[in-house]
Amino acid sequence: MDKILKELTIKVWRQNGPKDKGHFETYKVHNISQGSSFLEMLDILNEQLIQEGIDPVAVEKGCKSSGPISFDHDCREGICGACSLYIDGRAHGPDDEVTTCQLHMRKFNEGDTITIEPWRSSGFPVIKDLVVDRGAFDKILQAGGYVSVNTGGVPDANAIAIPKPDADESMDAAACIGCGACVATCKNGSAMLFVAARVSSLALLPQGKVEAARRAKAMVAKMDELGFGACTNTRACEMECPKHITVNHIARLNREFLKAKFQD
């Protein structure tokens, strides 16, 4: 049977909007099962805050933030990347190769103080509380993270022989869910691992080679335009990626980018 955590202290970042200064607030939660997910614990805390009945209008007038805590989530199955939280100094919390929705309360102990923050990056502005705008990743993909040439129907694509090692590596890169943990972890706020995963997944396939040069240049240019930092190879991104995307893909992105420059 799962242990019950009788009391936890939750220190949460509260911010009413992008222009608000923001601050931490501290709450207590009681009787949390260690079998609960981290997001279920936040649901319980929000129910508690709703029952306390603090007027949210007071928040808009500059009073101490209260009411339900805003946080993002969707699938709760570790495949959408929406549940992006910085927990106790780590992207997605104190576990390896999991998203926040896959994190369970068994990773915490009785009486712990848990600090929860949004992603910290100029590329991901805070919308409210723990919710950030990750639309910058969509803009990077729109710049070139796709195949637009006519590759025929599914039977045609399946008829193209691809060496298994290349296919496996392409699929590994395509496992990236675009959560932004790499950006949140990087001291420079770099999006290189995300961009590299998208470029690498296509660069390894015949269908992606036609537009390879344009893709690498366009996606890197858009990444720079949106204010993401440069990569200095600390490999922090790789360590915190929930899908364990490796920096080998960054090396491939650099090669693709240099080849594109020499073709100009």
Coordinates of C-alpha atoms in Angstrom, one line a residue:
M1 CA 0.0 0.0 0.0
D2 CA 1.2 3.5 -0.9
K3 CA 2.4 5.7 2.0
I4 CA 0.4 8.8 2.9
L5 CA 2.3 12.0 3.1
K6 CA 0.6 13.8 6.0
E7 CA 1.9 17.3 5.2
L8 CA 3.9 18.9 2.4
T9 CA 4.9 22.5 1.9
I10 CA 4.3 23.7 -1.7
K11 CA 6.2 26.9 -2.8
V12 CA 4.7 28.0 -6.1
W13 CA 5.4 30.8 -8.5
R14 CA 2.4 33.1 -8.9
Q15 CA 2.2 35.6 -11.8
N16 CA -1.1 37.1 -13.0
G17 CA 0.2 37.8 -16.5
P18 CA 3.2 38.4 -18.7
K19 CA 3.7 42.0 -17.4
D20 CA 3.2 41.1 -13.8
K21 CA 6.3 41.0 -11.6
G22 CA 5.5 37.6 -10.1
H23 CA 6.3 36.1 -6.7
F24 CA 6.4 32.9 -4.7
E25 CA 3.5 31.8 -2.4
T26 CA 3.6 29.0 0.1
Y27 CA 0.8 26.5 0.7
K28 CA 0.3 23.4 2.8
V29 CA -1.3 20.2 1.5
H30 CA -2.2 17.2 3.6
N31 CA -2.7 13.4 3.2
I32 CA -1.3 13.0 -0.3
S33 CA -0.8 9.4 -1.4
Q34 CA 2.7 8.6 -2.7
G35 CA 0.9 6.7 -5.5
S36 CA -0.6 10.0 -6.8
S37 CA 1.0 11.8 -9.7
F38 CA 2.5 15.2 -9.3
L39 CA -0.3 16.8 -11.3
E40 CA -2.9 15.1 -9.2
M41 CA -1.3 16.7 -6.1
L42 CA -1.7 20.1 -7.8
D43 CA -5.3 19.2 -8.6
I44 CA -5.9 18.5 -4.9
L45 CA -4.2 21.8 -3.9
N46 CA -6.4 23.7 -6.4
E47 CA -9.5 22.1 -4.9
Q48 CA -8.3 23.2 -1.5
L49 CA -7.8 26.8 -2.8
I50 CA -11.2 26.8 -4.5
Q51 CA -12.9 25.7 -1.2
E52 CA -11.2 28.5 0.6
G53 CA -13.2 30.8 -1.6
I54 CA -10.7 33.6 -2.0
D55 CA -12.0 36.2 -4.5
P56 CA -9.9 36.1 -7.7
V57 CA -11.0 39.7 -8.5
A58 CA -8.8 40.7 -5.6
V59 CA -5.8 39.3 -7.4
E60 CA -6.4 41.5 -10.4
K61 CA -6.3 44.5 -8.0
G62 CA -2.9 43.7 -6.8
C63 CA -3.7 41.7 -3.7
K64 CA -1.8 38.5 -2.8
S65 CA -2.3 35.9 -5.5
S66 CA -4.6 33.1 -4.5
G67 CA -7.3 31.0 -6.1
P68 CA -6.4 28.0 -8.3
I69 CA -2.9 27.8 -9.6
S70 CA -2.7 27.8 -13.4
F71 CA -0.6 25.0 -14.9
D72 CA -0.6 23.4 -18.3
H73 CA -1.4 19.7 -19.1
D74 CA -3.1 17.7 -21.8
C75 CA -2.5 14.0 -22.3
R76 CA -1.0 13.1 -18.9
E77 CA 0.7 10.2 -20.7
G78 CA 4.1 11.8 -21.3
I79 CA 3.7 12.4 -25.1
C80 CA 2.4 15.9 -25.5
G81 CA 5.0 18.0 -23.6
A82 CA 2.5 20.4 -22.1
C83 CA 3.1 19.6 -18.5
S84 CA 6.3 21.6 -18.4
L85 CA 7.3 22.5 -14.8
Y86 CA 10.6 23.3 -13.1
I87 CA 10.5 21.4 -9.8
D88 CA 13.1 21.6 -7.0
G89 CA 15.6 23.0 -9.5
R90 CA 15.1 20.4 -12.2
A91 CA 13.1 20.4 -15.4
H92 CA 10.2 17.9 -14.8
G93 CA 11.3 17.2 -11.3
P94 CA 13.5 14.8 -9.4
D95 CA 13.3 11.8 -11.7
D96 CA 15.0 10.7 -14.9
E97 CA 13.5 10.5 -18.4
V98 CA 10.0 11.4 -17.3
T99 CA 7.7 14.3 -17.9
T100 CA 6.0 16.1 -15.1
C101 CA 2.7 14.1 -15.6
Q102 CA 4.7 10.9 -15.2
L103 CA 6.4 12.1 -11.9
H104 CA 4.9 10.5 -8.8
M105 CA 4.8 11.6 -5.2
R106 CA 6.8 8.7 -4.1
K107 CA 9.8 10.8 -5.1
F108 CA 9.0 13.1 -2.1
N109 CA 9.1 12.5 1.6
E110 CA 7.0 13.5 4.6
G111 CA 7.5 17.2 5.4
D112 CA 9.3 18.2 2.2
T113 CA 9.1 21.7 0.8
I114 CA 8.6 21.5 -3.0
T115 CA 9.4 24.5 -5.1
I116 CA 7.5 24.8 -8.4
E117 CA 8.4 27.3 -11.2
P118 CA 7.6 27.8 -14.8
W119 CA 10.2 27.4 -17.5
R120 CA 12.7 30.3 -17.3
S121 CA 13.5 31.5 -20.8
S122 CA 13.0 34.6 -22.8
G123 CA 11.7 32.4 -25.6
F124 CA 9.0 31.1 -23.3
P125 CA 7.2 34.1 -21.8
V126 CA 5.0 33.4 -18.8
I127 CA 1.2 33.6 -19.5
K128 CA 0.0 33.0 -16.0
D129 CA 1.5 31.3 -12.9
L130 CA 3.1 28.1 -14.2
V131 CA 1.9 28.4 -17.8
V132 CA 4.3 29.6 -20.5
D133 CA 3.9 30.3 -24.2
R134 CA 5.8 27.6 -26.0
G135 CA 4.6 28.9 -29.4
A136 CA 8.2 29.7 -30.4
F137 CA 8.7 26.0 -31.0
D138 CA 5.8 26.0 -33.4
K139 CA 7.3 28.9 -35.3
I140 CA 10.7 27.1 -35.6
L141 CA 8.9 24.1 -37.1
Q142 CA 6.9 26.3 -39.5
A143 CA 10.3 27.7 -40.7
G144 CA 11.4 24.3 -42.0
G145 CA 10.6 21.3 -39.8
Y146 CA 8.6 19.5 -42.5
V147 CA 8.8 17.8 -45.9
S148 CA 7.0 19.7 -48.6
V149 CA 8.1 17.9 -51.7
N150 CA 5.8 15.3 -53.3
T151 CA 6.9 11.9 -51.9
G152 CA 4.0 10.0 -53.3
G153 CA 1.6 7.9 -51.3
V154 CA 2.2 5.6 -48.4
P155 CA 3.1 2.6 -50.6
D156 CA 5.7 4.7 -52.4
A157 CA 7.3 5.8 -49.2
N158 CA 7.4 2.2 -47.9
A159 CA 9.1 1.1 -51.1
I160 CA 12.1 3.3 -50.4
A161 CA 14.9 1.2 -48.8
I162 CA 16.3 2.8 -45.7
P163 CA 19.1 1.2 -43.6
K164 CA 17.8 0.1 -40.3
P165 CA 20.4 2.0 -38.2
D166 CA 19.3 5.2 -40.0
A167 CA 15.7 4.5 -39.6
D168 CA 16.2 3.7 -35.9
E169 CA 18.2 6.9 -35.3
S170 CA 15.6 9.0 -37.2
M171 CA 12.8 7.6 -35.0
D172 CA 14.8 8.3 -31.9
A173 CA 15.1 11.9 -32.9
A174 CA 11.4 12.1 -33.8
A175 CA 10.6 11.0 -30.2
C176 CA 11.1 14.6 -29.1
I177 CA 7.9 16.0 -27.7
G178 CA 8.9 19.6 -27.8
C179 CA 8.3 20.1 -24.1
G180 CA 11.1 22.7 -23.7
A181 CA 13.0 21.0 -20.9
C182 CA 16.2 21.4 -22.9
V183 CA 15.7 25.2 -23.1
A184 CA 14.7 25.4 -19.4
T185 CA 17.8 23.4 -18.3
C186 CA 20.4 25.1 -20.6
K187 CA 22.3 28.0 -18.9
N188 CA 22.1 29.8 -22.2
G189 CA 18.4 29.0 -22.9
S190 CA 19.4 27.3 -26.1
A191 CA 16.9 25.4 -28.3
M192 CA 19.6 23.5 -30.2
L193 CA 18.5 20.1 -29.0
F194 CA 15.0 20.6 -30.1
V195 CA 16.0 22.0 -33.5
A196 CA 18.6 19.3 -33.9
A197 CA 16.1 16.5 -33.2
R198 CA 13.7 17.9 -35.8
V199 CA 16.4 18.4 -38.4
S200 CA 18.1 15.0 -37.7
S201 CA 14.8 13.0 -37.9
L202 CA 14.4 14.3 -41.5
A203 CA 18.0 14.5 -42.5
L204 CA 18.4 10.7 -42.1
L205 CA 15.6 9.9 -44.4
P206 CA 15.6 10.1 -48.3
Q207 CA 12.4 12.1 -48.3
G208 CA 14.1 14.8 -46.1
K209 CA 17.3 15.2 -48.1
V210 CA 15.8 17.2 -50.9
E211 CA 15.2 20.2 -48.6
A212 CA 18.0 19.6 -46.2
A213 CA 20.0 22.7 -46.9
R214 CA 17.0 25.1 -46.7
R215 CA 15.7 23.4 -43.6
A216 CA 18.8 23.7 -41.5
K217 CA 19.4 27.3 -42.4
A218 CA 15.8 28.4 -41.9
M219 CA 15.3 26.7 -38.6
V220 CA 18.5 27.9 -37.1
A221 CA 17.8 31.4 -38.3
K222 CA 14.3 31.3 -36.7
M223 CA 15.7 30.0 -33.5
D224 CA 18.1 32.9 -33.3
E225 CA 15.4 35.4 -34.3
L226 CA 13.2 34.2 -31.4
G227 CA 15.9 34.9 -28.8
F228 CA 17.1 31.5 -27.8
G229 CA 20.7 31.3 -26.7
A230 CA 23.7 29.6 -28.2
C231 CA 24.8 26.0 -27.5
T232 CA 28.1 25.7 -25.4
N233 CA 28.0 21.9 -25.2
T234 CA 27.4 21.5 -21.5
R235 CA 25.0 18.6 -22.3
A236 CA 22.6 19.7 -19.6
C237 CA 19.8 19.4 -22.2
E238 CA 20.6 15.8 -22.9
M239 CA 20.6 15.0 -19.1
E240 CA 17.1 16.4 -18.6
C241 CA 15.4 15.4 -21.8
P242 CA 12.5 13.1 -20.9
K243 CA 12.9 11.2 -24.2
H244 CA 16.7 11.1 -23.9
I245 CA 17.5 12.9 -27.1
T246 CA 21.2 12.9 -27.4
V247 CA 23.6 15.7 -28.3
N248 CA 24.7 13.6 -31.3
H249 CA 21.8 15.2 -33.1
I250 CA 23.3 18.6 -32.4
A251 CA 26.5 17.5 -34.1
R252 CA 24.4 16.4 -37.1
L253 CA 22.6 19.7 -37.2
N254 CA 26.0 21.5 -37.2
R255 CA 27.1 19.4 -40.1
E256 CA 23.9 20.0 -42.0
F257 CA 24.1 23.8 -41.4
L258 CA 27.8 24.0 -42.5
K259 CA 27.0 22.0 -45.7
A260 CA 24.2 24.4 -46.4
K261 CA 26.4 27.4 -46.0
F262 CA 29.0 25.9 -48.4
Q263 CA 26.3 25.4 -51.0
D264 CA 25.4 29.1 -51.0

